[in-house]
Every structure is written in structure tokens, then in C-alpha cells.
């Protein structure tokens, strides 16, 4: 489905979540640890931590990557929006911004954005990617809870 009547593009080249992006000396990015599933440590209900023991972090920090090619869009600024959708379907947060295409079929834009979800619900989250108000794609992010077993302190003596 074209974004605007009579135009083809933009074309989605890639869309994923990864741990980090390295910008190499020659200007080519390297995407490290592409993942769709994240395991979050959680304490069993009613667990009391021993004094001085830190609470395991229940957060996801990663990088969202969306690569688009212009097609015949031509040069110009265009609106994009990325929305994080919780497992229950509720939109948790949204970010709207402009991207600039330099024209030409294979020219494009790379949207590389750090993401942080401080207290994610267990289940399937989605990043919905919109271009000029039209959803281009959805990027899955599955959160799995893993119960943390606390080891009893060693006996003194």
C-alpha cells in the first residue's frame, strides 16, 4: 500500500531490536545481539531479601533499529512515529519525529534509538512503526519472567 497516491516507498529494509550498535570506522554499522526475547529476573512473591542484598533489576535496555529506503519519495522531511504496545494492547509510550530522505531509490534513513522499559509486563510487546500516519511494520519484543532462587547464606563457624 503506497504512503501517498502515485508514489512507491519508503521500503522497509530492516526492523529489529538489538543489544547495541557499533559505528565502524568506515561508517558501516554493526548490529550486535539481535533479539526478540528478553528474560527478566523476578523474585518469588513474599520473598524477603537479606540485608544489603540488591533487588535484581526488572528492566529492559536495548536498541531499536528501523532502516528505510526512499524508493521514489524524493528529497524531503517526513513524519515517523514509533509506539510501544503492551501485551494487553494498550499503548505504553509513543515517539514522533521527522526523518529526511535525500532522494534516490537506494538512499534512505536509519532510525537507531535506545529503548528502556523500566518495569515491563510479561508477554508480547510490539513496537508499531508509522510513516506519515501509515503503519509500516510491527517489531515484536517478548518479555519472559524468570524466578530468581536465593541461595541461603553459608553457615558461620
PDB file of N, CA, C and O in Angstrom, residues 9-64:
ATOM      1  N   UNK A   9       7.264   3.595  -1.980  1.00  0.00           N
ATOM      2  CA  UNK A   9       8.248   3.854  -0.937  1.00  0.00           C
ATOM      3  C   UNK A   9       7.607   4.603   0.194  1.00  0.00           C
ATOM      4  O   UNK A   9       6.513   5.115   0.064  1.00  0.00           O
ATOM      5  N   UNK A  10       8.233   4.626   1.323  1.00  0.00           N
ATOM      6  CA  UNK A  10       9.549   4.039   1.530  1.00  0.00           C
ATOM      7  C   UNK A  10       9.445   2.512   1.623  1.00  0.00           C
ATOM      8  O   UNK A  10       8.370   1.967   1.853  1.00  0.00           O
ATOM      9  N   UNK A  11      10.579   1.868   1.438  1.00  0.00           N
ATOM     10  CA  UNK A  11      10.651   0.428   1.559  1.00  0.00           C
ATOM     11  C   UNK A  11      11.362   0.078   2.859  1.00  0.00           C
ATOM     12  O   UNK A  11      12.390   0.671   3.183  1.00  0.00           O
ATOM     13  N   UNK A  12      10.807  -0.869   3.582  1.00  0.00           N
ATOM     14  CA  UNK A  12      11.404  -1.310   4.836  1.00  0.00           C
ATOM     15  C   UNK A  12      12.557  -2.257   4.524  1.00  0.00           C
ATOM     16  O   UNK A  12      12.362  -3.308   3.917  1.00  0.00           O
ATOM     17  N   UNK A  13      13.750  -1.861   4.925  1.00  0.00           N
ATOM     18  CA  UNK A  13      14.939  -2.685   4.706  1.00  0.00           C
ATOM     19  C   UNK A  13      15.154  -3.624   5.884  1.00  0.00           C
ATOM     20  O   UNK A  13      15.514  -4.781   5.700  1.00  0.00           O
ATOM     21  N   UNK A  14      14.942  -3.130   7.108  1.00  0.00           N
ATOM     22  CA  UNK A  14      15.094  -3.945   8.316  1.00  0.00           C
ATOM     23  C   UNK A  14      14.405  -3.246   9.481  1.00  0.00           C
ATOM     24  O   UNK A  14      14.338  -2.016   9.524  1.00  0.00           O
ATOM     25  N   UNK A  15      13.934  -4.049  10.432  1.00  0.00           N
ATOM     26  CA  UNK A  15      13.338  -3.520  11.658  1.00  0.00           C
ATOM     27  C   UNK A  15      13.517  -4.580  12.739  1.00  0.00           C
ATOM     28  O   UNK A  15      13.033  -5.699  12.587  1.00  0.00           O
ATOM     29  N   UNK A  16      14.240  -4.230  13.806  1.00  0.00           N
ATOM     30  CA  UNK A  16      14.534  -5.204  14.854  1.00  0.00           C
ATOM     31  C   UNK A  16      15.020  -4.510  16.111  1.00  0.00           C
ATOM     32  O   UNK A  16      15.265  -3.308  16.127  1.00  0.00           O
ATOM     33  N   UNK A  17      15.153  -5.314  17.171  1.00  0.00           N
ATOM     34  CA  UNK A  17      15.717  -4.859  18.441  1.00  0.00           C
ATOM     35  C   UNK A  17      17.046  -5.575  18.611  1.00  0.00           C
ATOM     36  O   UNK A  17      17.159  -6.772  18.336  1.00  0.00           O
ATOM     37  N   UNK A  18      18.067  -4.835  19.033  1.00  0.00           N
ATOM     38  CA  UNK A  18      19.369  -5.438  19.284  1.00  0.00           C
ATOM     39  C   UNK A  18      19.971  -4.844  20.555  1.00  0.00           C
ATOM     40  O   UNK A  18      19.484  -3.843  21.080  1.00  0.00           O
ATOM     41  N   UNK A  19      21.030  -5.498  21.050  1.00  0.00           N
ATOM     42  CA  UNK A  19      21.660  -5.039  22.282  1.00  0.00           C
ATOM     43  C   UNK A  19      22.363  -3.706  22.095  1.00  0.00           C
ATOM     44  O   UNK A  19      22.234  -2.799  22.900  1.00  0.00           O
ATOM     45  N   UNK A  20      23.145  -3.583  20.997  1.00  0.00           N
ATOM     46  CA  UNK A  20      23.837  -2.320  20.743  1.00  0.00           C
ATOM     47  C   UNK A  20      24.231  -2.228  19.285  1.00  0.00           C
ATOM     48  O   UNK A  20      24.211  -3.206  18.549  1.00  0.00           O
ATOM     49  N   UNK A  21      24.582  -0.999  18.884  1.00  0.00           N
ATOM     50  CA  UNK A  21      25.012  -0.724  17.522  1.00  0.00           C
ATOM     51  C   UNK A  21      26.418  -0.130  17.598  1.00  0.00           C
ATOM     52  O   UNK A  21      26.660   0.814  18.343  1.00  0.00           O
ATOM     53  N   UNK A  22      27.331  -0.719  16.833  1.00  0.00           N
ATOM     54  CA  UNK A  22      28.692  -0.200  16.743  1.00  0.00           C
ATOM     55  C   UNK A  22      28.831   0.564  15.439  1.00  0.00           C
ATOM     56  O   UNK A  22      28.455   0.055  14.377  1.00  0.00           O
ATOM     57  N   UNK A  23      29.346   1.779  15.509  1.00  0.00           N
ATOM     58  CA  UNK A  23      29.619   2.551  14.300  1.00  0.00           C
ATOM     59  C   UNK A  23      31.077   2.337  13.935  1.00  0.00           C
ATOM     60  O   UNK A  23      31.970   2.841  14.610  1.00  0.00           O
ATOM     61  N   UNK A  24      31.306   1.579  12.866  1.00  0.00           N
ATOM     62  CA  UNK A  24      32.657   1.226  12.446  1.00  0.00           C
ATOM     63  C   UNK A  24      33.351   2.427  11.803  1.00  0.00           C
ATOM     64  O   UNK A  24      32.705   3.396  11.410  1.00  0.00           O
ATOM     65  N   UNK A  25      34.685   2.343  11.707  1.00  0.00           N
ATOM     66  CA  UNK A  25      35.474   3.445  11.152  1.00  0.00           C
ATOM     67  C   UNK A  25      35.079   3.813   9.731  1.00  0.00           C
ATOM     68  O   UNK A  25      35.158   4.968   9.339  1.00  0.00           O
ATOM     69  N   UNK A  26      34.642   2.832   8.960  1.00  0.00           N
ATOM     70  CA  UNK A  26      34.276   3.108   7.571  1.00  0.00           C
ATOM     71  C   UNK A  26      32.827   3.591   7.425  1.00  0.00           C
ATOM     72  O   UNK A  26      32.309   3.728   6.320  1.00  0.00           O
ATOM     73  N   UNK A  27      32.165   3.847   8.559  1.00  0.00           N
ATOM     74  CA  UNK A  27      30.800   4.367   8.532  1.00  0.00           C
ATOM     75  C   UNK A  27      29.720   3.307   8.440  1.00  0.00           C
ATOM     76  O   UNK A  27      28.536   3.634   8.397  1.00  0.00           O
ATOM     77  N   UNK A  28      30.099   2.044   8.407  1.00  0.00           N
ATOM     78  CA  UNK A  28      29.123   0.958   8.319  1.00  0.00           C
ATOM     79  C   UNK A  28      28.780   0.480   9.731  1.00  0.00           C
ATOM     80  O   UNK A  28      29.675   0.152  10.505  1.00  0.00           O
ATOM     81  N   UNK A  29      27.496   0.441  10.077  1.00  0.00           N
ATOM     82  CA  UNK A  29      27.127  -0.013  11.424  1.00  0.00           C
ATOM     83  C   UNK A  29      27.150  -1.529  11.548  1.00  0.00           C
ATOM     84  O   UNK A  29      26.920  -2.249  10.579  1.00  0.00           O
ATOM     85  N   UNK A  30      27.453  -1.993  12.761  1.00  0.00           N
ATOM     86  CA  UNK A  30      27.350  -3.409  13.109  1.00  0.00           C
ATOM     87  C   UNK A  30      26.293  -3.527  14.194  1.00  0.00           C
ATOM     88  O   UNK A  30      26.329  -2.797  15.182  1.00  0.00           O
ATOM     89  N   UNK A  31      25.354  -4.455  14.001  1.00  0.00           N
ATOM     90  CA  UNK A  31      24.258  -4.649  14.942  1.00  0.00           C
ATOM     91  C   UNK A  31      24.572  -5.881  15.782  1.00  0.00           C
ATOM     92  O   UNK A  31      24.709  -6.975  15.248  1.00  0.00           O
ATOM     93  N   UNK A  32      24.671  -5.693  17.093  1.00  0.00           N
ATOM     94  CA  UNK A  32      25.127  -6.739  17.997  1.00  0.00           C
ATOM     95  C   UNK A  32      23.949  -7.323  18.779  1.00  0.00           C
ATOM     96  O   UNK A  32      23.154  -6.601  19.363  1.00  0.00           O
ATOM     97  N   UNK A  33      23.877  -8.656  18.795  1.00  0.00           N
ATOM     98  CA  UNK A  33      22.898  -9.424  19.562  1.00  0.00           C
ATOM     99  C   UNK A  33      21.461  -9.021  19.239  1.00  0.00           C
ATOM    100  O   UNK A  33      20.741  -8.491  20.064  1.00  0.00           O
ATOM    101  N   UNK A  34      21.036  -9.317  18.015  1.00  0.00           N
ATOM    102  CA  UNK A  34      19.651  -9.090  17.620  1.00  0.00           C
ATOM    103  C   UNK A  34      18.789 -10.089  18.393  1.00  0.00           C
ATOM    104  O   UNK A  34      19.087 -11.278  18.431  1.00  0.00           O
ATOM    105  N   UNK A  35      17.740  -9.585  19.041  1.00  0.00           N
ATOM    106  CA  UNK A  35      16.923 -10.453  19.901  1.00  0.00           C
ATOM    107  C   UNK A  35      15.461 -10.016  19.872  1.00  0.00           C
ATOM    108  O   UNK A  35      15.165  -8.839  19.701  1.00  0.00           O
ATOM    109  N   UNK A  36      14.576 -10.988  20.052  1.00  0.00           N
ATOM    110  CA  UNK A  36      13.145 -10.707  20.170  1.00  0.00           C
ATOM    111  C   UNK A  36      12.602 -11.114  21.533  1.00  0.00           C
ATOM    112  O   UNK A  36      11.477 -10.788  21.867  1.00  0.00           O
ATOM    113  N   UNK A  37      13.423 -11.847  22.314  1.00  0.00           N
ATOM    114  CA  UNK A  37      13.002 -12.322  23.640  1.00  0.00           C
ATOM    115  C   UNK A  37      13.970 -11.822  24.694  1.00  0.00           C
ATOM    116  O   UNK A  37      15.183 -11.885  24.516  1.00  0.00           O
ATOM    117  N   UNK A  38      13.406 -11.343  25.786  1.00  0.00           N
ATOM    118  CA  UNK A  38      14.204 -10.848  26.897  1.00  0.00           C
ATOM    119  C   UNK A  38      13.709 -11.501  28.176  1.00  0.00           C
ATOM    120  O   UNK A  38      12.508 -11.528  28.440  1.00  0.00           O
ATOM    121  N   UNK A  39      14.632 -12.043  28.953  1.00  0.00           N
ATOM    122  CA  UNK A  39      14.294 -12.660  30.229  1.00  0.00           C
ATOM    123  C   UNK A  39      14.592 -11.671  31.342  1.00  0.00           C
ATOM    124  O   UNK A  39      15.684 -11.124  31.412  1.00  0.00           O
ATOM    125  N   UNK A  40      13.588 -11.469  32.186  1.00  0.00           N
ATOM    126  CA  UNK A  40      13.686 -10.509  33.278  1.00  0.00           C
ATOM    127  C   UNK A  40      13.649 -11.275  34.600  1.00  0.00           C
ATOM    128  O   UNK A  40      12.720 -12.052  34.830  1.00  0.00           O
ATOM    129  N   UNK A  41      14.658 -11.068  35.469  1.00  0.00           N
ATOM    130  CA  UNK A  41      14.631 -11.760  36.761  1.00  0.00           C
ATOM    131  C   UNK A  41      13.589 -11.145  37.700  1.00  0.00           C
ATOM    132  O   UNK A  41      13.466  -9.930  37.788  1.00  0.00           O
ATOM    133  N   UNK A  42      12.825 -12.014  38.382  1.00  0.00           N
ATOM    134  CA  UNK A  42      11.836 -11.558  39.363  1.00  0.00           C
ATOM    135  C   UNK A  42      11.945 -12.427  40.611  1.00  0.00           C
ATOM    136  O   UNK A  42      12.303 -13.599  40.536  1.00  0.00           O
ATOM    137  N   UNK A  43      11.628 -11.837  41.728  1.00  0.00           N
ATOM    138  CA  UNK A  43      11.633 -12.566  42.993  1.00  0.00           C
ATOM    139  C   UNK A  43      10.290 -13.267  43.190  1.00  0.00           C
ATOM    140  O   UNK A  43       9.250 -12.727  42.803  1.00  0.00           O
ATOM    141  N   UNK A  44      10.301 -14.450  43.793  1.00  0.00           N
ATOM    142  CA  UNK A  44       9.019 -15.093  44.105  1.00  0.00           C
ATOM    143  C   UNK A  44       8.208 -14.200  45.046  1.00  0.00           C
ATOM    144  O   UNK A  44       8.779 -13.469  45.869  1.00  0.00           O
ATOM    145  N   UNK A  45       6.879 -14.220  44.928  1.00  0.00           N
ATOM    146  CA  UNK A  45       6.047 -13.394  45.802  1.00  0.00           C
ATOM    147  C   UNK A  45       6.342 -13.673  47.270  1.00  0.00           C
ATOM    148  O   UNK A  45       6.540 -14.821  47.669  1.00  0.00           O
ATOM    149  N   UNK A  46       6.403 -12.611  48.067  1.00  0.00           N
ATOM    150  CA  UNK A  46       6.632 -12.739  49.505  1.00  0.00           C
ATOM    151  C   UNK A  46       8.084 -12.950  49.900  1.00  0.00           C
ATOM    152  O   UNK A  46       8.379 -13.160  51.076  1.00  0.00           O
ATOM    153  N   UNK A  47       9.008 -12.897  48.956  1.00  0.00           N
ATOM    154  CA  UNK A  47      10.426 -13.110  49.259  1.00  0.00           C
ATOM    155  C   UNK A  47      11.005 -11.888  49.964  1.00  0.00           C
ATOM    156  O   UNK A  47      10.804 -10.758  49.527  1.00  0.00           O
ATOM    157  N   UNK A  48      11.702 -12.151  51.058  1.00  0.00           N
ATOM    158  CA  UNK A  48      12.403 -11.076  51.761  1.00  0.00           C
ATOM    159  C   UNK A  48      13.892 -11.225  51.488  1.00  0.00           C
ATOM    160  O   UNK A  48      14.456 -12.305  51.644  1.00  0.00           O
ATOM    161  N   UNK A  49      14.487 -10.135  51.047  1.00  0.00           N
ATOM    162  CA  UNK A  49      15.918 -10.154  50.753  1.00  0.00           C
ATOM    163  C   UNK A  49      16.722  -9.982  52.035  1.00  0.00           C
ATOM    164  O   UNK A  49      16.330  -9.207  52.912  1.00  0.00           O
ATOM    165  N   UNK A  50      17.852 -10.672  52.131  1.00  0.00           N
ATOM    166  CA  UNK A  50      18.737 -10.435  53.273  1.00  0.00           C
ATOM    167  C   UNK A  50      19.241  -8.989  53.243  1.00  0.00           C
ATOM    168  O   UNK A  50      19.349  -8.396  52.169  1.00  0.00           O
ATOM    169  N   UNK A  51      19.550  -8.423  54.406  1.00  0.00           N
ATOM    170  CA  UNK A  51      20.038  -7.040  54.440  1.00  0.00           C
ATOM    171  C   UNK A  51      21.267  -6.878  53.546  1.00  0.00           C
ATOM    172  O   UNK A  51      22.158  -7.716  53.521  1.00  0.00           O
ATOM    173  N   UNK A  52      21.275  -5.789  52.765  1.00  0.00           N
ATOM    174  CA  UNK A  52      22.417  -5.481  51.909  1.00  0.00           C
ATOM    175  C   UNK A  52      22.394  -6.145  50.543  1.00  0.00           C
ATOM    176  O   UNK A  52      23.213  -5.827  49.690  1.00  0.00           O
ATOM    177  N   UNK A  53      21.453  -7.078  50.311  1.00  0.00           N
ATOM    178  CA  UNK A  53      21.384  -7.732  49.001  1.00  0.00           C
ATOM    179  C   UNK A  53      20.551  -6.866  48.066  1.00  0.00           C
ATOM    180  O   UNK A  53      19.427  -6.507  48.393  1.00  0.00           O
ATOM    181  N   UNK A  54      21.100  -6.518  46.887  1.00  0.00           N
ATOM    182  CA  UNK A  54      20.341  -5.655  45.972  1.00  0.00           C
ATOM    183  C   UNK A  54      19.189  -6.411  45.318  1.00  0.00           C
ATOM    184  O   UNK A  54      19.260  -7.620  45.099  1.00  0.00           O
ATOM    185  N   UNK A  55      18.141  -5.673  45.000  1.00  0.00           N
ATOM    186  CA  UNK A  55      16.994  -6.243  44.296  1.00  0.00           C
ATOM    187  C   UNK A  55      17.400  -6.413  42.833  1.00  0.00           C
ATOM    188  O   UNK A  55      17.966  -5.504  42.236  1.00  0.00           O
ATOM    189  N   UNK A  56      17.153  -7.585  42.232  1.00  0.00           N
ATOM    190  CA  UNK A  56      17.511  -7.755  40.819  1.00  0.00           C
ATOM    191  C   UNK A  56      16.762  -6.746  39.952  1.00  0.00           C
ATOM    192  O   UNK A  56      15.576  -6.503  40.172  1.00  0.00           O
ATOM    193  N   UNK A  57      17.450  -6.138  38.974  1.00  0.00           N
ATOM    194  CA  UNK A  57      16.765  -5.138  38.138  1.00  0.00           C
ATOM    195  C   UNK A  57      15.704  -5.797  37.266  1.00  0.00           C
ATOM    196  O   UNK A  57      15.925  -6.860  36.705  1.00  0.00           O
ATOM    197  N   UNK A  58      14.552  -5.174  37.209  1.00  0.00           N
ATOM    198  CA  UNK A  58      13.454  -5.665  36.379  1.00  0.00           C
ATOM    199  C   UNK A  58      13.249  -4.631  35.272  1.00  0.00           C
ATOM    200  O   UNK A  58      12.332  -3.829  35.319  1.00  0.00           O
ATOM    201  N   UNK A  59      14.176  -4.610  34.313  1.00  0.00           N
ATOM    202  CA  UNK A  59      14.135  -3.617  33.248  1.00  0.00           C
ATOM    203  C   UNK A  59      14.759  -4.186  31.985  1.00  0.00           C
ATOM    204  O   UNK A  59      15.558  -5.107  32.037  1.00  0.00           O
ATOM    205  N   UNK A  60      14.368  -3.584  30.871  1.00  0.00           N
ATOM    206  CA  UNK A  60      14.960  -3.935  29.585  1.00  0.00           C
ATOM    207  C   UNK A  60      15.582  -2.676  29.013  1.00  0.00           C
ATOM    208  O   UNK A  60      14.929  -1.624  28.941  1.00  0.00           O
ATOM    209  N   UNK A  61      16.849  -2.770  28.643  1.00  0.00           N
ATOM    210  CA  UNK A  61      17.537  -1.685  27.948  1.00  0.00           C
ATOM    211  C   UNK A  61      18.136  -2.275  26.690  1.00  0.00           C
ATOM    212  O   UNK A  61      18.877  -3.257  26.750  1.00  0.00           O
ATOM    213  N   UNK A  62      17.793  -1.679  25.548  1.00  0.00           N
ATOM    214  CA  UNK A  62      18.242  -2.210  24.284  1.00  0.00           C
ATOM    215  C   UNK A  62      18.217  -1.108  23.244  1.00  0.00           C
ATOM    216  O   UNK A  62      18.130   0.070  23.592  1.00  0.00           O
ATOM    217  N   UNK A  63      18.275  -1.487  21.968  1.00  0.00           N
ATOM    218  CA  UNK A  63      18.279  -0.517  20.876  1.00  0.00           C
ATOM    219  C   UNK A  63      17.288  -0.960  19.805  1.00  0.00           C
ATOM    220  O   UNK A  63      17.283  -2.122  19.407  1.00  0.00           O
ATOM    221  N   UNK A  64      16.479  -0.016  19.365  1.00  0.00           N
ATOM    222  CA  UNK A  64      15.521  -0.268  18.295  1.00  0.00           C
ATOM    223  C   UNK A  64      16.127   0.240  16.986  1.00  0.00           C
ATOM    224  O   UNK A  64      16.670   1.343  16.938  1.00  0.00           O
TER     225      UNK A  64
END
